[in-house]
PDB file of C-alpha atoms and ligand atoms in Angstrom:
ATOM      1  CA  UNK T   1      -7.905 -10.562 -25.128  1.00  0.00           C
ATOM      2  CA  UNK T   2      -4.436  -8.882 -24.067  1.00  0.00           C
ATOM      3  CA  UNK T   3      -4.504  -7.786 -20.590  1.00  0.00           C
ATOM      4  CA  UNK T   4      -1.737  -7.017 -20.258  1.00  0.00           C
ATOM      5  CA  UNK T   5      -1.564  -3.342 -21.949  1.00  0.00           C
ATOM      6  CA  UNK T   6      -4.683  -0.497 -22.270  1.00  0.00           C
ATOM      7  CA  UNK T   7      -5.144   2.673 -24.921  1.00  0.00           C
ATOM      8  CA  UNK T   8      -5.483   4.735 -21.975  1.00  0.00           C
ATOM      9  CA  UNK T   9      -7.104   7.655 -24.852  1.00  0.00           C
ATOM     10  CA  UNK T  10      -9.647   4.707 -25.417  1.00  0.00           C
ATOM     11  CA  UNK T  11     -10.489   3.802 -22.450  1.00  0.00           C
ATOM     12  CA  UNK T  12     -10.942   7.567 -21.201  1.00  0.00           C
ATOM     13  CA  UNK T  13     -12.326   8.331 -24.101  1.00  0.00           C
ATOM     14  CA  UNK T  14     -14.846   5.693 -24.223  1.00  0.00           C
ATOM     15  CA  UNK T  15     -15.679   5.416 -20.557  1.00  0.00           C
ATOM     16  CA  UNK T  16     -14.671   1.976 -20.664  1.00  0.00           C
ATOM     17  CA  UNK T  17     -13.415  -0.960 -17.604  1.00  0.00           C
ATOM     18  CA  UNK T  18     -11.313  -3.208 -17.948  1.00  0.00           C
ATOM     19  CA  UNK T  19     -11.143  -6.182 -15.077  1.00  0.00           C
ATOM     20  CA  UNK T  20      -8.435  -8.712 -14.962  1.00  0.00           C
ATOM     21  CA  UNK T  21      -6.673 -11.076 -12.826  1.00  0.00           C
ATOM     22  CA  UNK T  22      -2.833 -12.268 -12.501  1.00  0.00           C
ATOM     23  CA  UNK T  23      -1.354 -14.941  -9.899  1.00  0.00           C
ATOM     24  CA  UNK T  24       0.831 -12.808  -7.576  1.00  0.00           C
ATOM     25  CA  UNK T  25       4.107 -14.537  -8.411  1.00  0.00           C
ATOM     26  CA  UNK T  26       3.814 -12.490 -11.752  1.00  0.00           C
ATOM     27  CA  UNK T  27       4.663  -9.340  -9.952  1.00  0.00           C
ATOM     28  CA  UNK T  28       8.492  -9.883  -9.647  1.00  0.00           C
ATOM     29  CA  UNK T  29       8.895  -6.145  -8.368  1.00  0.00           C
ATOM     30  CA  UNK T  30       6.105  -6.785  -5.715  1.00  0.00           C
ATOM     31  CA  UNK T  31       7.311  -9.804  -4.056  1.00  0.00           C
ATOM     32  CA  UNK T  32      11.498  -9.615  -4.632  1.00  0.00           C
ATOM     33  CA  UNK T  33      11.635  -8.552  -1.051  1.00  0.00           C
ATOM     34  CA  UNK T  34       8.474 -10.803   0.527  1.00  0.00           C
ATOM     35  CA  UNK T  35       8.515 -13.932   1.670  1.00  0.00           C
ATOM     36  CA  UNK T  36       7.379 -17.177  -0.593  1.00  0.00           C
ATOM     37  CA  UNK T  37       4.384 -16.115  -1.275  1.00  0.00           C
ATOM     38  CA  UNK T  38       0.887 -18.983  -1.426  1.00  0.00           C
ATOM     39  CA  UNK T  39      -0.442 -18.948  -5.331  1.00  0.00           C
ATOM     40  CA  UNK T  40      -2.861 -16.045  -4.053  1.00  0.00           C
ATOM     41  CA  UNK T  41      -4.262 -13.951  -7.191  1.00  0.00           C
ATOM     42  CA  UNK T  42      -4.045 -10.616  -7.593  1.00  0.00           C
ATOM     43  CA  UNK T  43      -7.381  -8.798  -9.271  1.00  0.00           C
ATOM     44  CA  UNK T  44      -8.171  -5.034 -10.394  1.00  0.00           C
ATOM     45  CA  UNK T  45     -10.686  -3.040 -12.218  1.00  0.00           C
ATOM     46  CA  UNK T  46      -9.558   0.217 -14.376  1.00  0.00           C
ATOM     47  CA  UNK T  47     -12.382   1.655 -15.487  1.00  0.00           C
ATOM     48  CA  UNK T  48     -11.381   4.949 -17.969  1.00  0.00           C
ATOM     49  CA  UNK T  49     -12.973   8.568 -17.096  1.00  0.00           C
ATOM     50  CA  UNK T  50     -13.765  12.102 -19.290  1.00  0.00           C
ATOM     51  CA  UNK T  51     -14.912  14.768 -17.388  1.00  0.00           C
ATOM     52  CA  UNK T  52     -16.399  17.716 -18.891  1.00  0.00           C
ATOM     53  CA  UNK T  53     -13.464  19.824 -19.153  1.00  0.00           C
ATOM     54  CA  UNK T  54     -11.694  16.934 -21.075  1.00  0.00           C
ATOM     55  CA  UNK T  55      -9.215  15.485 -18.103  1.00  0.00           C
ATOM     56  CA  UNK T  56      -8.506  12.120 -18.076  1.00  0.00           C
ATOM     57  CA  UNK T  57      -8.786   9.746 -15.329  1.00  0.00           C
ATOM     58  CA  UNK T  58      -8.207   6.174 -14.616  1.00  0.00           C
ATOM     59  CA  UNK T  59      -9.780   4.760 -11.311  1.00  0.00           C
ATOM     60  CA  UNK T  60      -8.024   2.259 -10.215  1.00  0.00           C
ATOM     61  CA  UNK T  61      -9.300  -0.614  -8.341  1.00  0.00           C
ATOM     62  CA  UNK T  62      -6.668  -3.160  -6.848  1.00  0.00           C
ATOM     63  CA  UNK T  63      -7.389  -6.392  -4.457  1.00  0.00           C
ATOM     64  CA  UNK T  64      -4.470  -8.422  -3.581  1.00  0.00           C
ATOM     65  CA  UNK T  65      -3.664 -10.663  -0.400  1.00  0.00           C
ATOM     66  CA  UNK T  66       0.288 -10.466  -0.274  1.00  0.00           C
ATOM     67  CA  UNK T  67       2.509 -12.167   2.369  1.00  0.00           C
ATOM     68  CA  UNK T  68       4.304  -9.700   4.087  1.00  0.00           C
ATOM     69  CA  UNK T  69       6.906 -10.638   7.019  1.00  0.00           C
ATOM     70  CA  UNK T  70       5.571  -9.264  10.210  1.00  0.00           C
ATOM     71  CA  UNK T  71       8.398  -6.785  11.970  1.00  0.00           C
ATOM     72  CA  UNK T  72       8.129  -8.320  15.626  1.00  0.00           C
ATOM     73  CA  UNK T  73       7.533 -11.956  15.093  1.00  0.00           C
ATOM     74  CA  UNK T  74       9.612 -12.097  11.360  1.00  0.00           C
ATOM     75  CA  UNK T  75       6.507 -14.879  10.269  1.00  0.00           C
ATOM     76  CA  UNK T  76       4.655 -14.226   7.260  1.00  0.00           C
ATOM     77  CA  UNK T  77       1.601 -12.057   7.558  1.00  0.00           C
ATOM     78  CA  UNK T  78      -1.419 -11.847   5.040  1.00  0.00           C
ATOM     79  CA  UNK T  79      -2.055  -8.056   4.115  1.00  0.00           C
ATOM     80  CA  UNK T  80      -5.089  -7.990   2.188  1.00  0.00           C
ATOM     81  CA  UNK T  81      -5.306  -4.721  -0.320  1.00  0.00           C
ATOM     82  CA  UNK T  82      -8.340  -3.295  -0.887  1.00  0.00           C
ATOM     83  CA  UNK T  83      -7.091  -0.033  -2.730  1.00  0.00           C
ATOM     84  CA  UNK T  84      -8.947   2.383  -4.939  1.00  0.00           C
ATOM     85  CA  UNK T  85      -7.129   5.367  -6.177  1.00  0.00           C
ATOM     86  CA  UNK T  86      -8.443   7.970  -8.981  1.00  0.00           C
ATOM     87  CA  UNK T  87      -5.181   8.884 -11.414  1.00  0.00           C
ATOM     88  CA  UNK T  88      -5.241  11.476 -13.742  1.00  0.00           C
ATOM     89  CA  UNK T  89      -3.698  10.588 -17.149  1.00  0.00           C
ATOM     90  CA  UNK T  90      -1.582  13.685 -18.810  1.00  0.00           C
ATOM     91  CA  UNK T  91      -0.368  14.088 -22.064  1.00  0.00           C
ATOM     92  CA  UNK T  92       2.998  15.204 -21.604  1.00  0.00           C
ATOM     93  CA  UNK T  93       6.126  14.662 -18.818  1.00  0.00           C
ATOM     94  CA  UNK T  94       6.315  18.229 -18.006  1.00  0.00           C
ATOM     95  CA  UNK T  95       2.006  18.078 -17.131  1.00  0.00           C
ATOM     96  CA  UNK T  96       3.549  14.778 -14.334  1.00  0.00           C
ATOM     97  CA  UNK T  97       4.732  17.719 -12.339  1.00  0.00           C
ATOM     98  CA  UNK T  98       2.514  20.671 -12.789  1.00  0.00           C
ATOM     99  CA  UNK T  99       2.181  22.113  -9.498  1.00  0.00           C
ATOM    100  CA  UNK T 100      -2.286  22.710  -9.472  1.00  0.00           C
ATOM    101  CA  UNK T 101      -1.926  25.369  -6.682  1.00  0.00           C
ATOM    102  CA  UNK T 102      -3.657  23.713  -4.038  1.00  0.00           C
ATOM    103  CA  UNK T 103      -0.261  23.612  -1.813  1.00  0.00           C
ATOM    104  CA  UNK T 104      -2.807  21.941   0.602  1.00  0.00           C
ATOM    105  CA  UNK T 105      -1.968  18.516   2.322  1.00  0.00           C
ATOM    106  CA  UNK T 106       0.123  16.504  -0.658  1.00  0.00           C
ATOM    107  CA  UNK T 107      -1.705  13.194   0.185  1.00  0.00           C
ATOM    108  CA  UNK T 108      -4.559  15.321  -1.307  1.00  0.00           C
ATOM    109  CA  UNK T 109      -2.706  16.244  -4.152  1.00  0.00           C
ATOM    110  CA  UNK T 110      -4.301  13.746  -7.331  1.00  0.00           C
ATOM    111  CA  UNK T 111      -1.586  11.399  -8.601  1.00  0.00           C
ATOM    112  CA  UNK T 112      -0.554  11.643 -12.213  1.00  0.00           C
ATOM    113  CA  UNK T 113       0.306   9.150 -15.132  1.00  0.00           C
ATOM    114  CA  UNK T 114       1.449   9.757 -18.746  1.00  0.00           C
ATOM    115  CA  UNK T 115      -0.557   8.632 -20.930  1.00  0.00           C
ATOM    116  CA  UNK T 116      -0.187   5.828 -23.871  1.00  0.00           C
ATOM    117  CA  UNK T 117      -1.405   3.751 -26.482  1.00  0.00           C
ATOM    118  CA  UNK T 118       0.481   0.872 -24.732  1.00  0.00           C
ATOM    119  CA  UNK T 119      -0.181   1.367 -20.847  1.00  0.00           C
ATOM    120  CA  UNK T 120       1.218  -1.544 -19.092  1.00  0.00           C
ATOM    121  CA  UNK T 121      -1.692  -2.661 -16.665  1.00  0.00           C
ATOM    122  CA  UNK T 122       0.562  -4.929 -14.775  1.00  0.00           C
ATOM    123  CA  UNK T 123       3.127  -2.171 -14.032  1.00  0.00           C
ATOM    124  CA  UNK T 124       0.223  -0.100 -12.663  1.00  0.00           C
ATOM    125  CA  UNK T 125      -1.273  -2.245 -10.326  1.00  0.00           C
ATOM    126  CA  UNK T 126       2.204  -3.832  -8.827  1.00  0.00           C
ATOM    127  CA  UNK T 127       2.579  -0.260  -7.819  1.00  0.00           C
ATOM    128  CA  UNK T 128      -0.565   0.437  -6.554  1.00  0.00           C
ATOM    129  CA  UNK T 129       0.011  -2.283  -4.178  1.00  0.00           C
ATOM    130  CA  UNK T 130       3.550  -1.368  -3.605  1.00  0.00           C
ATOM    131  CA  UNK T 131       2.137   1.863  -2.715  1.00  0.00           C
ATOM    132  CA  UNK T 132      -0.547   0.176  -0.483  1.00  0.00           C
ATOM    133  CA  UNK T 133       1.734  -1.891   2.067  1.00  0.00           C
ATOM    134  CA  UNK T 134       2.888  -0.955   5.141  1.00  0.00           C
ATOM    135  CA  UNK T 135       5.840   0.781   6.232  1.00  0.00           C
ATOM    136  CA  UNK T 136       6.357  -1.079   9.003  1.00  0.00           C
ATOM    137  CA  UNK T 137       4.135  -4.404   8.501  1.00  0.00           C
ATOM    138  CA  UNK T 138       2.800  -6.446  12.229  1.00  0.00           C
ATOM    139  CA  UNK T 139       0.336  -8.618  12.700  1.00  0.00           C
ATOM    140  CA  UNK T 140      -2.413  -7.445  15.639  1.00  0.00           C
ATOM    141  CA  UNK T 141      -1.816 -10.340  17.761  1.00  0.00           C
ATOM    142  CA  UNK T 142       1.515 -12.398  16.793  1.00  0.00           C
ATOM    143  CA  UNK T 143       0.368 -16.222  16.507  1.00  0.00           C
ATOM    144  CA  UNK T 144       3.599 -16.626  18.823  1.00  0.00           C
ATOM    145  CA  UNK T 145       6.974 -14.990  19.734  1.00  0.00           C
ATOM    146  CA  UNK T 146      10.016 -16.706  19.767  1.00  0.00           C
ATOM    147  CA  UNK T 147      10.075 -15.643  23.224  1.00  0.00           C
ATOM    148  CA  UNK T 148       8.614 -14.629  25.708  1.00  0.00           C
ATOM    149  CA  UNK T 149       9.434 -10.826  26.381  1.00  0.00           C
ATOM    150  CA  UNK T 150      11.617 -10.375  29.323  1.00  0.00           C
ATOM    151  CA  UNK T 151       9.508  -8.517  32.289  1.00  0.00           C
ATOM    152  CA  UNK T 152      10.790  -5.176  32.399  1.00  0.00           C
ATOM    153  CA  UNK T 153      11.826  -4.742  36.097  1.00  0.00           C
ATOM    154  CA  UNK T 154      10.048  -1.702  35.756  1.00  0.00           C
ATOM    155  CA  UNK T 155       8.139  -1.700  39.652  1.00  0.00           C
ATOM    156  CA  UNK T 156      11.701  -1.296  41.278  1.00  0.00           C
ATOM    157  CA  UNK T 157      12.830   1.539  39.181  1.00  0.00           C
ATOM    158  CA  UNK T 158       9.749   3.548  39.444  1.00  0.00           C
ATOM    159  CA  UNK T 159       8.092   2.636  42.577  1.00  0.00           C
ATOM    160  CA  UNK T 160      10.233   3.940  45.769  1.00  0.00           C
ATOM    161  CA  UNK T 161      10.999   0.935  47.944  1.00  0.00           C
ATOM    162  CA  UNK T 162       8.731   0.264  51.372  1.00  0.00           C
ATOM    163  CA  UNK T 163      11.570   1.422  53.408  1.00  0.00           C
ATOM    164  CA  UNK T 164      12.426   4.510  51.421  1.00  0.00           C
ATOM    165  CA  UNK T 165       9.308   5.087  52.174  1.00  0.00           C
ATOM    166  CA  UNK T 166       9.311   4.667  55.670  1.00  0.00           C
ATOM    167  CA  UNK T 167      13.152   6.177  56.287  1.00  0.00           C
ATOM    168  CA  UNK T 168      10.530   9.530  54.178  1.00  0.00           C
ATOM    169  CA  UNK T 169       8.039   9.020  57.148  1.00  0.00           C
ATOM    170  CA  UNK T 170      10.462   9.251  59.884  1.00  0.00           C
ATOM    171  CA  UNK T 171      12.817  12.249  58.580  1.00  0.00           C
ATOM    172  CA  UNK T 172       9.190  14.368  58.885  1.00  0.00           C
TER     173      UNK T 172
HETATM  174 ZN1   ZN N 201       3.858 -11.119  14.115  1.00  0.00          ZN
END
């Protein structure tokens, strides 16, 4: 069976889900600016939606383990992706943009994708984990920095010296 592309009219239509799995190193867009990555695998679940008023929706189901470079130690972290999202597919590049009137916060707003006899399931879940990683990626605890981080000499510049202190005591 052919993975790799979906009748997202089918699949609406029919209620259908569709589950597949690709190593990671087939998502050139993903990992172009990543470290090597380990042979980790890369699964998702699309499972096709109709709702009464005939919209289309795809929920989206993505788990992936990337290796992402941590920003204070520059080793490679593991960022596992466990991310669900709920598109809606339109018919036409002008409905990508409608604006639905709920000006409310945008991360509310529902994501849009055109839809097609020839979606390309790949494409679709490389960005739903490209959507899904970090800004700014760090591990909790780095396994170990380079080095050490130099003590901030931070007691002398905040803390008035003893004798200031004193020198304060006599002046009253
Ligand atoms: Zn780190």
């Amino acid at each position: 069976m052919d993975i790799q592309y979906v009748d997202t009219y089918e699949l609406t239509r029919a209620g259908h889900e569709i589950r597949g799995q690709a190593p990671i190193d087939q998502f050139e867009r993903l990992i172009e600016d990543l470290p090597d990555q380990t042979d980790t695998m890369v699964s998702w679940t699309i499972k096709g939606e109709m709702d009464s008023f005939g919209q289309r929706f795809l929920h989206v189901h993505v788990v992936a383990a990337p290796l992402l470079e941590c920003q204070r130690c520059l080793k490679p972290l593991e960022w596992a992706v466990d991310s669900q999202n709920r598109l809606q597919v339109v018919n036409s590049e002008a409905a990508l943009n409608v604006d639905d009137g709920t000006d409310a916060d945008p991360d509310d707003a529902i994501e849009r994708i055109l839809g097609s006899q020839r979606l390309d399931v790949l494409a679709l879940v490389e960005d739903e984990i490209i959507l899904s990683l970090p800004y700014v990626p760090k591990h909790d605890v780095c396994p170990s920095l380079p080095e050490p981080l130099e003590e901030e000499p931070e007691s002398d510049a905040v803390r008035p010296s003893p004798f200031a202190v004193l020198d304060q005591l006599k002046k009253n």
